[in-house]
Amino acid sequence: MDAALTELELDALRELMNTGVGKSARSLSELLGRPVVLSVPFVGALDGPGAGEFFSREFKREASYASAAQDFSGPLAGRGLFVLSNDECSSIASLIGLAPEMTEGVVVDLVEELCNLVLVSCVGFIAGALGGKAQFSSPNFTGRWEAGDFDCASFTTVGSEDAPRLGLRTSFRFKDSEADGHLLLAISGRSGSWLRAGLASYIEGLLCSTT
Amino acid sequence: MAHDVLIVDDSMVARMAIKNFLSTTGASISEAPSGEAALDLLAKGLRPAIVYLDLTMPGIGGAETLKRIRAVSPALPVVVITADVQAQTLEELGALGVSGVIRKPADKVSVLAWYGRATAG
């Protein structure tokens, strides 16, 4: 799918991700009362072995993470993974008034809730900007893991006959914290033609805007 | 009279959109894909009436670019275009001397309003 997207279309998709994540960051910041610092998004082809490298490039060595996955469907279909540094979980939990003792149940609830907040806001914006509407599954906690053990294959398995073809990733951190977070999106191959048409129309709309 | 405008954004699409919004003004548009490139243009003598500046860019980013512009051009209108509208981000931009903020995706009315304001005097 990526091969069929022009540089301009990839640029537009990156810009949409940037805007979508900006909206997510605002929601996150308002929920937690902490400023969120965003990184520049990246868009890339998912070509088998390279997918793991693409998605994990910004993970810190030696760091451990907790994550939740959420599927989205409709014309823009795929899977998102919200990844949060383990170090950040307890401080966030206390910020939003969750139990001071970090039981596994609290971590699961927290990461799933943040995944839902960030992913729905970001993917919903991208789908909407391209003239579609995304539906979302419930977020599912996918465990705690070390940076070197990132299981890209299980994340990107959207369906055995529907391998993802395009990946988007962006990173964020909370101000005054070294801990990091990441939003990874694997876009399904079957969204390719819709995505191309939507991006072409989006770009045309930008360039022909008269209002 | 044609005014110079500088658009700073790593996204070509975003730059094209702003450029298109300004097409009826007759402005002479310069584009920079990074803060470093923008500062280079200004150092080489570009004197825009207004700068439209993206916040989230590779390299030094929009906030640092604004800071460096302000060090040499305290009165140059600089409007930040960003999706990051967190309260603290806006406060920090205010402290750095931003002239205004347009939320992404930018709209033509806001872009033209800032152009009109910058070139009115």
Short mmCIF file of C-alpha atoms in Angstrom, two decimals:
data_model
loop_
_atom_site.label_atom_id
_atom_site.label_comp_id
_atom_site.label_asym_id
_atom_site.label_seq_id
_atom_site.Cartn_x
_atom_site.Cartn_y
_atom_site.Cartn_z
CA MET A 1 0.00 0.00 0.00
CA ASP A 2 2.78 2.38 0.93
CA ALA A 3 4.36 2.03 -2.49
CA ALA A 4 1.19 3.38 -4.02
CA LEU A 5 1.10 6.46 -1.83
CA THR A 6 2.91 9.45 -3.24
CA GLU A 7 5.31 11.54 -1.17
CA LEU A 8 2.62 14.20 -0.94
CA GLU A 9 0.06 11.68 0.31
CA LEU A 10 2.49 10.31 2.89
CA ASP A 11 3.22 13.86 3.97
CA ALA A 12 -0.50 14.53 4.31
CA LEU A 13 -1.00 11.37 6.36
CA ARG A 14 1.89 12.33 8.65
CA GLU A 15 0.35 15.78 9.07
CA LEU A 16 -3.04 14.25 9.90
CA MET A 17 -1.36 12.00 12.48
CA ASN A 18 0.37 15.07 13.91
CA THR A 19 -2.92 16.90 14.26
CA GLY A 20 -4.74 13.85 15.61
CA VAL A 21 -2.09 13.21 18.23
CA GLY A 22 -2.15 16.88 19.18
CA LYS A 23 -5.83 16.51 19.98
CA SER A 24 -5.11 13.33 21.92
CA ALA A 25 -2.39 15.10 23.87
CA ARG A 26 -4.80 17.80 24.88
CA SER A 27 -7.26 15.22 26.20
CA LEU A 28 -4.47 13.42 28.03
CA SER A 29 -3.12 16.63 29.46
CA GLU A 30 -6.54 17.72 30.68
CA LEU A 31 -7.18 14.34 32.28
CA LEU A 32 -3.84 14.20 34.06
CA GLY A 33 -3.19 17.87 34.66
CA ARG A 34 0.28 17.43 33.20
CA PRO A 35 1.66 18.88 29.97
CA VAL A 36 2.43 16.34 27.27
CA VAL A 37 5.42 16.85 25.00
CA LEU A 38 4.94 15.45 21.49
CA SER A 39 7.41 14.12 18.96
CA VAL A 40 7.17 14.27 15.20
CA PRO A 41 5.13 11.35 13.76
CA PHE A 42 6.57 8.87 11.27
CA VAL A 43 4.84 6.93 8.52
CA GLY A 44 6.40 3.88 6.93
CA ALA A 45 5.77 0.70 4.99
CA LEU A 46 5.43 -2.49 7.02
CA ASP A 47 7.45 -5.04 5.13
CA GLY A 48 7.66 -8.06 7.38
CA PRO A 49 10.96 -8.06 9.30
CA GLY A 50 11.24 -4.29 9.09
CA ALA A 51 7.98 -3.73 10.93
CA GLY A 52 9.42 -4.48 14.36
CA GLU A 53 12.29 -2.09 13.79
CA PHE A 54 9.90 0.62 12.54
CA PHE A 55 7.63 0.42 15.56
CA SER A 56 10.26 -0.04 18.26
CA ARG A 57 12.79 2.52 17.05
CA GLU A 58 11.95 5.07 19.74
CA PHE A 59 11.77 2.62 22.64
CA LYS A 60 14.43 3.22 25.24
CA ARG A 61 16.92 0.43 25.78
CA GLU A 62 16.53 -1.28 29.12
CA ALA A 63 13.11 0.33 29.60
CA SER A 64 10.03 -1.66 30.51
CA TYR A 65 6.57 -0.86 29.24
CA ALA A 66 2.90 -1.65 29.67
CA SER A 67 0.63 -1.60 26.64
CA ALA A 68 -2.93 -1.94 25.43
CA ALA A 69 -4.16 -2.67 21.91
CA GLN A 70 -7.36 -1.54 20.26
CA ASP A 71 -8.74 -2.46 16.85
CA PHE A 72 -10.44 0.05 14.61
CA SER A 73 -12.66 -0.83 11.69
CA GLY A 74 -14.60 0.79 8.89
CA PRO A 75 -12.94 2.24 5.80
CA LEU A 76 -9.85 2.96 7.92
CA ALA A 77 -9.11 -0.35 9.59
CA GLY A 78 -6.22 -1.62 11.63
CA ARG A 79 -4.86 -1.92 15.11
CA GLY A 80 -3.39 0.59 17.51
CA LEU A 81 -1.05 0.00 20.41
CA PHE A 82 -0.72 2.45 23.26
CA VAL A 83 2.60 1.97 25.05
CA LEU A 84 3.46 3.56 28.36
CA SER A 85 6.63 3.37 30.38
CA ASN A 86 6.12 1.26 33.52
CA ASP A 87 7.78 4.05 35.47
CA GLU A 88 4.98 6.35 34.51
CA CYS A 89 2.06 4.10 35.49
CA SER A 90 2.15 4.68 39.23
CA SER A 91 2.56 8.45 39.02
CA ILE A 92 -0.32 8.69 36.55
CA ALA A 93 -2.50 6.46 38.69
CA SER A 94 -2.04 8.74 41.68
CA LEU A 95 -2.74 11.81 39.54
CA ILE A 96 -6.17 10.55 38.58
CA GLY A 97 -6.97 9.30 42.06
CA LEU A 98 -6.58 5.58 41.52
CA ALA A 99 -5.46 3.35 44.37
CA PRO A 100 -2.04 4.27 45.74
CA GLU A 101 -1.07 0.62 45.67
CA MET A 102 -0.48 -0.35 42.07
CA THR A 103 -2.22 -3.66 41.78
CA GLU A 104 -2.13 -5.28 38.37
CA GLY A 105 -5.83 -4.53 38.02
CA VAL A 106 -5.16 -0.82 38.41
CA VAL A 107 -2.40 -0.90 35.80
CA VAL A 108 -4.62 -2.78 33.35
CA ASP A 109 -7.49 -0.37 33.88
CA LEU A 110 -5.25 2.67 33.57
CA VAL A 111 -3.45 1.62 30.40
CA GLU A 112 -6.67 0.50 28.71
CA GLU A 113 -8.39 3.76 29.57
CA LEU A 114 -5.52 5.90 28.30
CA CYS A 115 -5.29 3.76 25.16
CA ASN A 116 -8.96 4.34 24.47
CA LEU A 117 -8.67 8.09 25.08
CA VAL A 118 -5.63 8.63 22.89
CA LEU A 119 -6.38 6.19 20.09
CA VAL A 120 -10.03 7.07 19.59
CA SER A 121 -9.19 10.76 19.47
CA CYS A 122 -6.32 10.32 17.02
CA VAL A 123 -7.73 7.66 14.69
CA GLY A 124 -11.17 9.24 14.82
CA PHE A 125 -9.69 12.53 13.67
CA ILE A 126 -7.76 10.94 10.80
CA ALA A 127 -10.78 8.94 9.60
CA GLY A 128 -13.03 12.00 9.87
CA ALA A 129 -10.62 14.24 8.00
CA LEU A 130 -10.59 11.72 5.16
CA GLY A 131 -14.37 11.53 5.01
CA GLY A 132 -14.94 8.34 6.97
CA LYS A 133 -15.83 7.14 10.41
CA ALA A 134 -13.95 4.58 12.47
CA GLN A 135 -15.49 2.10 14.88
CA PHE A 136 -13.45 0.89 17.81
CA SER A 137 -13.23 -2.34 19.75
CA SER A 138 -12.64 -2.29 23.48
CA PRO A 139 -9.01 -1.79 24.40
CA ASN A 140 -7.20 -4.89 25.60
CA PHE A 141 -4.25 -4.86 27.95
CA THR A 142 -1.38 -6.66 26.24
CA GLY A 143 0.93 -6.95 29.23
CA ARG A 144 4.17 -5.64 30.57
CA TRP A 145 7.34 -6.23 28.62
CA GLU A 146 10.94 -5.14 28.21
CA ALA A 147 11.84 -2.91 25.26
CA GLY A 148 13.88 -5.69 23.67
CA ASP A 149 10.95 -8.12 23.87
CA PHE A 150 8.49 -6.09 21.83
CA ASP A 151 6.22 -8.59 20.07
CA CYS A 152 5.57 -6.85 16.79
CA ALA A 153 4.09 -9.92 15.12
CA SER A 154 1.20 -10.24 17.53
CA PHE A 155 0.56 -6.50 17.37
CA THR A 156 0.46 -6.34 13.60
CA THR A 157 -1.61 -9.47 13.09
CA VAL A 158 -4.78 -7.74 12.07
CA GLY A 159 -6.01 -10.83 10.27
CA SER A 160 -4.24 -13.68 8.57
CA GLU A 161 -5.53 -12.63 5.17
CA ASP A 162 -5.30 -8.95 5.81
CA ALA A 163 -1.76 -8.04 6.73
CA PRO A 164 -1.12 -4.43 7.66
CA ARG A 165 0.77 -2.52 5.02
CA LEU A 166 1.33 0.86 6.56
CA GLY A 167 2.60 1.89 9.98
CA LEU A 168 2.39 5.16 11.85
CA ARG A 169 4.15 5.91 15.07
CA THR A 170 4.64 8.82 17.36
CA SER A 171 6.16 9.28 20.78
CA PHE A 172 5.34 11.51 23.70
CA ARG A 173 6.50 12.16 27.20
CA PHE A 174 5.17 14.02 30.16
CA LYS A 175 6.86 17.26 31.03
CA ASP A 176 9.51 16.96 33.75
CA SER A 177 9.59 13.19 33.31
CA GLU A 178 12.06 11.00 31.49
CA ALA A 179 9.48 8.26 31.07
CA ASP A 180 8.10 7.86 27.58
CA GLY A 181 4.99 6.74 25.80
CA HIS A 182 4.19 5.73 22.25
CA LEU A 183 1.21 5.41 19.93
CA LEU A 184 1.64 2.84 17.16
CA LEU A 185 -0.85 2.31 14.35
CA ALA A 186 -0.83 -0.59 11.89
CA ILE A 187 -3.14 0.18 8.98
CA SER A 188 -4.80 -2.74 7.25
CA GLY A 189 -3.98 -3.46 3.61
CA ARG A 190 -7.66 -3.42 2.72
CA SER A 191 -7.84 0.27 3.67
CA GLY A 192 -5.39 1.10 0.89
CA SER A 193 -7.72 2.25 -1.86
CA TRP A 194 -9.93 4.19 0.54
CA LEU A 195 -6.89 5.83 2.10
CA ARG A 196 -5.46 6.84 -1.26
CA ALA A 197 -8.76 8.30 -2.41
CA GLY A 198 -9.29 10.07 0.91
CA LEU A 199 -5.82 11.57 0.94
CA ALA A 200 -6.13 12.74 -2.66
CA SER A 201 -9.43 14.39 -1.85
CA TYR A 202 -8.05 15.88 1.37
CA ILE A 203 -5.08 17.40 -0.45
CA GLU A 204 -7.27 18.70 -3.23
CA GLY A 205 -9.57 20.25 -0.64
CA LEU A 206 -6.65 22.03 1.00
CA LEU A 207 -5.41 23.40 -2.27
CA CYS A 208 -8.78 24.45 -3.60
CA SER A 209 -10.24 25.85 -0.39
CA THR A 210 -12.23 28.99 -0.97
CA THR A 211 -13.84 29.41 2.42
CA MET B 1 2.13 46.44 -2.17
CA ALA B 2 3.31 42.84 -2.03
CA HIS B 3 4.46 41.67 1.38
CA ASP B 4 6.85 38.86 2.15
CA VAL B 5 5.50 35.93 4.15
CA LEU B 6 7.49 33.07 5.64
CA ILE B 7 5.83 29.67 6.18
CA VAL B 8 7.75 27.26 8.38
CA ASP B 9 6.47 23.68 8.48
CA ASP B 10 8.07 20.29 7.89
CA SER B 11 4.91 19.19 6.10
CA MET B 12 4.78 20.14 2.45
CA VAL B 13 1.01 19.72 2.49
CA ALA B 14 0.64 22.09 5.42
CA ARG B 15 2.83 24.68 3.68
CA MET B 16 0.85 24.30 0.46
CA ALA B 17 -2.42 24.82 2.32
CA ILE B 18 -1.25 28.09 3.93
CA LYS B 19 0.21 29.21 0.63
CA ASN B 20 -3.11 28.53 -1.05
CA PHE B 21 -5.01 30.47 1.61
CA LEU B 22 -2.76 33.47 0.94
CA SER B 23 -2.92 33.22 -2.85
CA THR B 24 -5.39 36.10 -3.18
CA THR B 25 -3.21 38.52 -1.22
CA GLY B 26 -0.41 38.83 -3.73
CA ALA B 27 2.07 38.08 -0.97
CA SER B 28 5.52 36.82 -1.85
CA ILE B 29 5.78 33.47 -0.08
CA SER B 30 8.98 31.91 1.22
CA GLU B 31 8.90 28.40 2.63
CA ALA B 32 11.14 26.65 5.14
CA PRO B 33 10.83 22.96 6.05
CA SER B 34 12.51 23.43 9.44
CA GLY B 35 13.27 26.00 12.09
CA GLU B 36 16.92 25.94 11.09
CA ALA B 37 16.04 26.70 7.46
CA ALA B 38 13.78 29.56 8.56
CA LEU B 39 16.48 31.12 10.71
CA ASP B 40 18.88 30.79 7.79
CA LEU B 41 16.49 32.68 5.51
CA LEU B 42 16.08 35.43 8.09
CA ALA B 43 19.85 35.62 8.61
CA LYS B 44 20.28 36.02 4.86
CA GLY B 45 18.08 39.09 4.89
CA LEU B 46 14.50 37.92 4.39
CA ARG B 47 12.22 40.44 6.08
CA PRO B 48 8.73 38.93 6.13
CA ALA B 49 5.68 40.84 7.27
CA ILE B 50 4.57 37.71 9.13
CA VAL B 51 5.83 34.21 9.93
CA TYR B 52 3.49 31.21 10.11
CA LEU B 53 5.33 28.69 12.28
CA ASP B 54 4.58 25.01 12.95
CA LEU B 55 5.32 23.84 16.48
CA THR B 56 6.10 20.13 16.13
CA MET B 57 9.01 19.78 13.72
CA PRO B 58 12.21 17.76 13.58
CA GLY B 59 15.33 19.60 14.66
CA ILE B 60 15.03 22.62 16.90
CA GLY B 61 11.22 22.69 16.71
CA GLY B 62 8.85 25.62 16.66
CA ALA B 63 9.29 26.89 20.22
CA GLU B 64 13.07 27.18 19.93
CA THR B 65 12.69 28.76 16.50
CA LEU B 66 10.35 31.34 17.97
CA LYS B 67 12.78 32.02 20.79
CA ARG B 68 15.63 32.61 18.34
CA ILE B 69 13.49 34.81 16.09
CA ARG B 70 12.49 36.90 19.09
CA ALA B 71 16.16 37.38 20.03
CA VAL B 72 16.75 39.27 16.78
CA SER B 73 13.28 40.44 15.73
CA PRO B 74 11.18 41.30 18.79
CA ALA B 75 8.40 42.92 16.77
CA LEU B 76 8.08 40.47 13.87
CA PRO B 77 4.58 38.94 13.91
CA VAL B 78 4.97 35.19 14.43
CA VAL B 79 1.82 33.06 14.43
CA VAL B 80 2.17 29.48 15.56
CA ILE B 81 0.01 26.87 13.81
CA THR B 82 -0.38 23.79 15.94
CA ALA B 83 -2.67 20.99 17.04
CA ASP B 84 -1.06 21.13 20.47
CA VAL B 85 -3.43 23.42 22.30
CA GLN B 86 -2.64 22.35 25.86
CA ALA B 87 -2.93 25.21 28.29
CA GLN B 88 0.70 25.06 29.32
CA THR B 89 1.90 24.99 25.72
CA LEU B 90 -0.06 28.15 25.05
CA GLU B 91 1.35 29.75 28.19
CA GLU B 92 4.88 28.89 27.14
CA LEU B 93 4.32 30.28 23.68
CA GLY B 94 2.96 33.45 25.24
CA ALA B 95 6.05 33.76 27.39
CA LEU B 96 8.20 33.37 24.28
CA GLY B 97 6.38 36.26 22.64
CA VAL B 98 4.15 34.52 20.13
CA SER B 99 1.84 36.92 18.31
CA GLY B 100 -0.97 34.42 17.92
CA VAL B 101 -1.91 30.76 17.69
CA ILE B 102 -3.99 29.08 15.00
CA ARG B 103 -5.25 25.60 15.72
CA LYS B 104 -4.53 22.86 13.21
CA PRO B 105 -5.97 22.16 10.80
CA ALA B 106 -5.55 25.82 9.92
CA ASP B 107 -8.48 27.63 8.39
CA LYS B 108 -8.36 30.28 5.71
CA VAL B 109 -10.20 32.92 7.73
CA SER B 110 -7.65 32.82 10.57
CA VAL B 111 -4.66 32.76 8.25
CA LEU B 112 -5.95 35.75 6.29
CA ALA B 113 -6.96 37.61 9.44
CA TRP B 114 -3.42 37.39 10.80
CA TYR B 115 -1.99 38.43 7.44
CA GLY B 116 -4.31 41.44 7.36
CA ARG B 117 -3.37 42.41 10.89
CA ALA B 118 0.35 42.09 10.19
CA THR B 119 0.24 44.13 7.02
CA ALA B 120 -2.30 46.76 8.06
CA GLY B 121 0.13 49.19 9.60
#
